[in-house]
Amino acid sequence: QHYYITNNLRMLTLLSRSFVTPARLGGIRCFSDIGSRFEAAQVKLNTFTEDPGNAAKLKIYGLFKQANVGPCNIPKPGGFNFVAKAKYDVWKGLGDMTQDQAKEEYIAFVAELAGAEGEK
């Protein structure tokens, strides 16, 4: 007895029933490996009905880039490109955080946002 969890791009993983319990933060922690949990957090994020705000979106952006690319590897944008500068600053601010650490923080932050959205 298995569950197939998919998004519109590809199948994320095949889970045995033993990994799935109702107490697991909206499905984010039901996966056994970090890559699958990270992808599940991305899917969960896309289900939010309320805007989490610019600060939260910037944090999500920085953690996502760190998780997928690693430490910031782009030149600092010009001072008048405020959005690009804000994104650069948040990503650069993560320093040498490992990609797995960034994935864990991303997963935890999305779960925190999901809990806040559920309370409203």
PDB file of C-alpha atoms in Angstrom:
ATOM      1  CA  GLN A   1       0.000   0.000   0.000  1.00  0.00           C
ATOM      2  CA  HIS A   2       1.765   3.059  -1.265  1.00  0.00           C
ATOM      3  CA  TYR A   3       0.907   6.628  -2.002  1.00  0.00           C
ATOM      4  CA  TYR A   4       2.084   8.461  -5.082  1.00  0.00           C
ATOM      5  CA  ILE A   5       2.640  12.131  -4.464  1.00  0.00           C
ATOM      6  CA  THR A   6       3.116  14.144  -7.587  1.00  0.00           C
ATOM      7  CA  ASN A   7       3.368  17.715  -8.705  1.00  0.00           C
ATOM      8  CA  ASN A   8       2.893  18.968 -12.221  1.00  0.00           C
ATOM      9  CA  LEU A   9       6.541  18.372 -13.151  1.00  0.00           C
ATOM     10  CA  ARG A  10       7.274  14.840 -11.967  1.00  0.00           C
ATOM     11  CA  MET A  11       6.658  12.247  -9.324  1.00  0.00           C
ATOM     12  CA  LEU A  12       8.334  13.263  -6.098  1.00  0.00           C
ATOM     13  CA  THR A  13       8.578   9.941  -4.383  1.00  0.00           C
ATOM     14  CA  LEU A  14       6.880   6.717  -3.472  1.00  0.00           C
ATOM     15  CA  LEU A  15       5.954   6.464   0.175  1.00  0.00           C
ATOM     16  CA  SER A  16       5.044   3.518   2.304  1.00  0.00           C
ATOM     17  CA  ARG A  17       2.116   4.000   4.644  1.00  0.00           C
ATOM     18  CA  SER A  18       4.462   3.912   7.658  1.00  0.00           C
ATOM     19  CA  PHE A  19       5.868   7.344   6.764  1.00  0.00           C
ATOM     20  CA  VAL A  20       2.469   9.043   6.650  1.00  0.00           C
ATOM     21  CA  THR A  21       0.836  10.161   9.871  1.00  0.00           C
ATOM     22  CA  PRO A  22      -1.722  12.915  10.466  1.00  0.00           C
ATOM     23  CA  ALA A  23       0.550  14.749  12.902  1.00  0.00           C
ATOM     24  CA  ARG A  24       3.202  15.477  10.278  1.00  0.00           C
ATOM     25  CA  LEU A  25       3.079  19.230   9.443  1.00  0.00           C
ATOM     26  CA  GLY A  26       0.869  19.235   6.400  1.00  0.00           C
ATOM     27  CA  GLY A  27       2.753  16.503   4.591  1.00  0.00           C
ATOM     28  CA  ILE A  28       6.118  18.240   4.688  1.00  0.00           C
ATOM     29  CA  ARG A  29       7.759  15.848   7.145  1.00  0.00           C
ATOM     30  CA  CYS A  30       6.298  12.643   5.766  1.00  0.00           C
ATOM     31  CA  PHE A  31       9.235  12.109   3.407  1.00  0.00           C
ATOM     32  CA  SER A  32      12.290  10.216   4.505  1.00  0.00           C
ATOM     33  CA  ASP A  33      14.954  12.194   2.636  1.00  0.00           C
ATOM     34  CA  ILE A  34      15.700  15.907   2.625  1.00  0.00           C
ATOM     35  CA  GLY A  35      15.336  16.357  -1.136  1.00  0.00           C
ATOM     36  CA  SER A  36      11.804  15.000  -1.129  1.00  0.00           C
ATOM     37  CA  ARG A  37      10.846  17.031   1.944  1.00  0.00           C
ATOM     38  CA  PHE A  38      12.279  20.155   0.273  1.00  0.00           C
ATOM     39  CA  GLU A  39      10.205  19.522  -2.850  1.00  0.00           C
ATOM     40  CA  ALA A  40       7.111  18.875  -0.719  1.00  0.00           C
ATOM     41  CA  ALA A  41       7.682  22.208   1.044  1.00  0.00           C
ATOM     42  CA  GLN A  42       7.781  23.936  -2.354  1.00  0.00           C
ATOM     43  CA  VAL A  43       4.472  22.316  -3.285  1.00  0.00           C
ATOM     44  CA  LYS A  44       3.005  23.293   0.095  1.00  0.00           C
ATOM     45  CA  LEU A  45       4.150  26.890  -0.378  1.00  0.00           C
ATOM     46  CA  ASN A  46       2.225  27.078  -3.644  1.00  0.00           C
ATOM     47  CA  THR A  47      -1.013  26.189  -1.827  1.00  0.00           C
ATOM     48  CA  PHE A  48      -0.972  29.232   0.461  1.00  0.00           C
ATOM     49  CA  THR A  49      -3.945  31.512   0.006  1.00  0.00           C
ATOM     50  CA  GLU A  50      -2.512  34.534   1.831  1.00  0.00           C
ATOM     51  CA  ASP A  51       0.539  36.615   0.994  1.00  0.00           C
ATOM     52  CA  PRO A  52       3.190  35.983   3.676  1.00  0.00           C
ATOM     53  CA  GLY A  53       4.695  39.453   3.162  1.00  0.00           C
ATOM     54  CA  ASN A  54       7.854  40.737   1.539  1.00  0.00           C
ATOM     55  CA  ALA A  55      10.214  39.816   4.385  1.00  0.00           C
ATOM     56  CA  ALA A  56       9.029  36.192   4.344  1.00  0.00           C
ATOM     57  CA  LYS A  57       9.209  36.039   0.539  1.00  0.00           C
ATOM     58  CA  LEU A  58      12.767  37.342   0.601  1.00  0.00           C
ATOM     59  CA  LYS A  59      13.754  34.757   3.209  1.00  0.00           C
ATOM     60  CA  ILE A  60      12.159  32.018   1.110  1.00  0.00           C
ATOM     61  CA  TYR A  61      14.020  33.281  -1.956  1.00  0.00           C
ATOM     62  CA  GLY A  62      17.393  33.328  -0.195  1.00  0.00           C
ATOM     63  CA  LEU A  63      16.962  29.864   1.288  1.00  0.00           C
ATOM     64  CA  PHE A  64      15.765  28.489  -2.046  1.00  0.00           C
ATOM     65  CA  LYS A  65      18.787  29.892  -3.908  1.00  0.00           C
ATOM     66  CA  GLN A  66      21.192  28.671  -1.207  1.00  0.00           C
ATOM     67  CA  ALA A  67      19.585  25.220  -1.290  1.00  0.00           C
ATOM     68  CA  ASN A  68      19.782  24.909  -5.071  1.00  0.00           C
ATOM     69  CA  VAL A  69      22.919  26.865  -6.006  1.00  0.00           C
ATOM     70  CA  GLY A  70      24.935  27.155  -2.812  1.00  0.00           C
ATOM     71  CA  PRO A  71      26.562  30.377  -1.580  1.00  0.00           C
ATOM     72  CA  CYS A  72      25.796  33.521  -3.575  1.00  0.00           C
ATOM     73  CA  ASN A  73      27.857  33.521  -6.754  1.00  0.00           C
ATOM     74  CA  ILE A  74      26.569  36.563  -8.627  1.00  0.00           C
ATOM     75  CA  PRO A  75      27.867  40.142  -8.665  1.00  0.00           C
ATOM     76  CA  LYS A  76      26.119  42.697  -6.491  1.00  0.00           C
ATOM     77  CA  PRO A  77      23.422  44.502  -8.503  1.00  0.00           C
ATOM     78  CA  GLY A  78      23.364  48.258  -8.939  1.00  0.00           C
ATOM     79  CA  GLY A  79      21.988  50.410  -6.157  1.00  0.00           C
ATOM     80  CA  PHE A  80      18.910  51.525  -8.082  1.00  0.00           C
ATOM     81  CA  ASN A  81      17.668  48.006  -8.733  1.00  0.00           C
ATOM     82  CA  PHE A  82      16.075  47.719  -5.289  1.00  0.00           C
ATOM     83  CA  VAL A  83      14.392  44.344  -5.738  1.00  0.00           C
ATOM     84  CA  ALA A  84      17.512  42.670  -7.142  1.00  0.00           C
ATOM     85  CA  LYS A  85      19.614  44.242  -4.373  1.00  0.00           C
ATOM     86  CA  ALA A  86      17.233  42.977  -1.668  1.00  0.00           C
ATOM     87  CA  LYS A  87      17.326  39.455  -3.145  1.00  0.00           C
ATOM     88  CA  TYR A  88      21.118  39.597  -3.413  1.00  0.00           C
ATOM     89  CA  ASP A  89      21.484  40.805   0.179  1.00  0.00           C
ATOM     90  CA  VAL A  90      19.321  38.050   1.644  1.00  0.00           C
ATOM     91  CA  TRP A  91      21.082  35.325  -0.359  1.00  0.00           C
ATOM     92  CA  LYS A  92      24.565  36.728   0.310  1.00  0.00           C
ATOM     93  CA  GLY A  93      23.656  36.999   4.008  1.00  0.00           C
ATOM     94  CA  LEU A  94      23.382  33.217   4.249  1.00  0.00           C
ATOM     95  CA  GLY A  95      27.141  33.016   3.763  1.00  0.00           C
ATOM     96  CA  ASP A  96      28.588  29.516   3.629  1.00  0.00           C
ATOM     97  CA  MET A  97      25.457  27.717   4.852  1.00  0.00           C
ATOM     98  CA  THR A  98      25.385  24.257   3.294  1.00  0.00           C
ATOM     99  CA  GLN A  99      22.726  23.355   0.777  1.00  0.00           C
ATOM    100  CA  ASP A 100      21.270  20.766   3.151  1.00  0.00           C
ATOM    101  CA  GLN A 101      21.109  23.315   5.987  1.00  0.00           C
ATOM    102  CA  ALA A 102      19.312  25.732   3.669  1.00  0.00           C
ATOM    103  CA  LYS A 103      16.841  23.005   2.698  1.00  0.00           C
ATOM    104  CA  GLU A 104      16.149  22.222   6.359  1.00  0.00           C
ATOM    105  CA  GLU A 105      15.600  25.907   7.160  1.00  0.00           C
ATOM    106  CA  TYR A 106      13.365  26.305   4.108  1.00  0.00           C
ATOM    107  CA  ILE A 107      11.285  23.286   5.166  1.00  0.00           C
ATOM    108  CA  ALA A 108      10.958  24.596   8.734  1.00  0.00           C
ATOM    109  CA  PHE A 109      10.068  28.116   7.585  1.00  0.00           C
ATOM    110  CA  VAL A 110       7.372  26.895   5.184  1.00  0.00           C
ATOM    111  CA  ALA A 111       5.932  24.719   7.973  1.00  0.00           C
ATOM    112  CA  GLU A 112       5.924  27.777  10.262  1.00  0.00           C
ATOM    113  CA  LEU A 113       4.131  29.838   7.606  1.00  0.00           C
ATOM    114  CA  ALA A 114       1.648  27.012   7.015  1.00  0.00           C
ATOM    115  CA  GLY A 115       0.868  26.946  10.743  1.00  0.00           C
ATOM    116  CA  ALA A 116       0.375  30.717  10.805  1.00  0.00           C
ATOM    117  CA  GLU A 117      -1.908  30.554   7.788  1.00  0.00           C
ATOM    118  CA  GLY A 118      -3.919  27.777   9.413  1.00  0.00           C
ATOM    119  CA  GLU A 119      -4.504  29.901  12.524  1.00  0.00           C
ATOM    120  CA  LYS A 120      -6.165  32.708  10.549  1.00  0.00           C
TER     121      LYS A 120
END
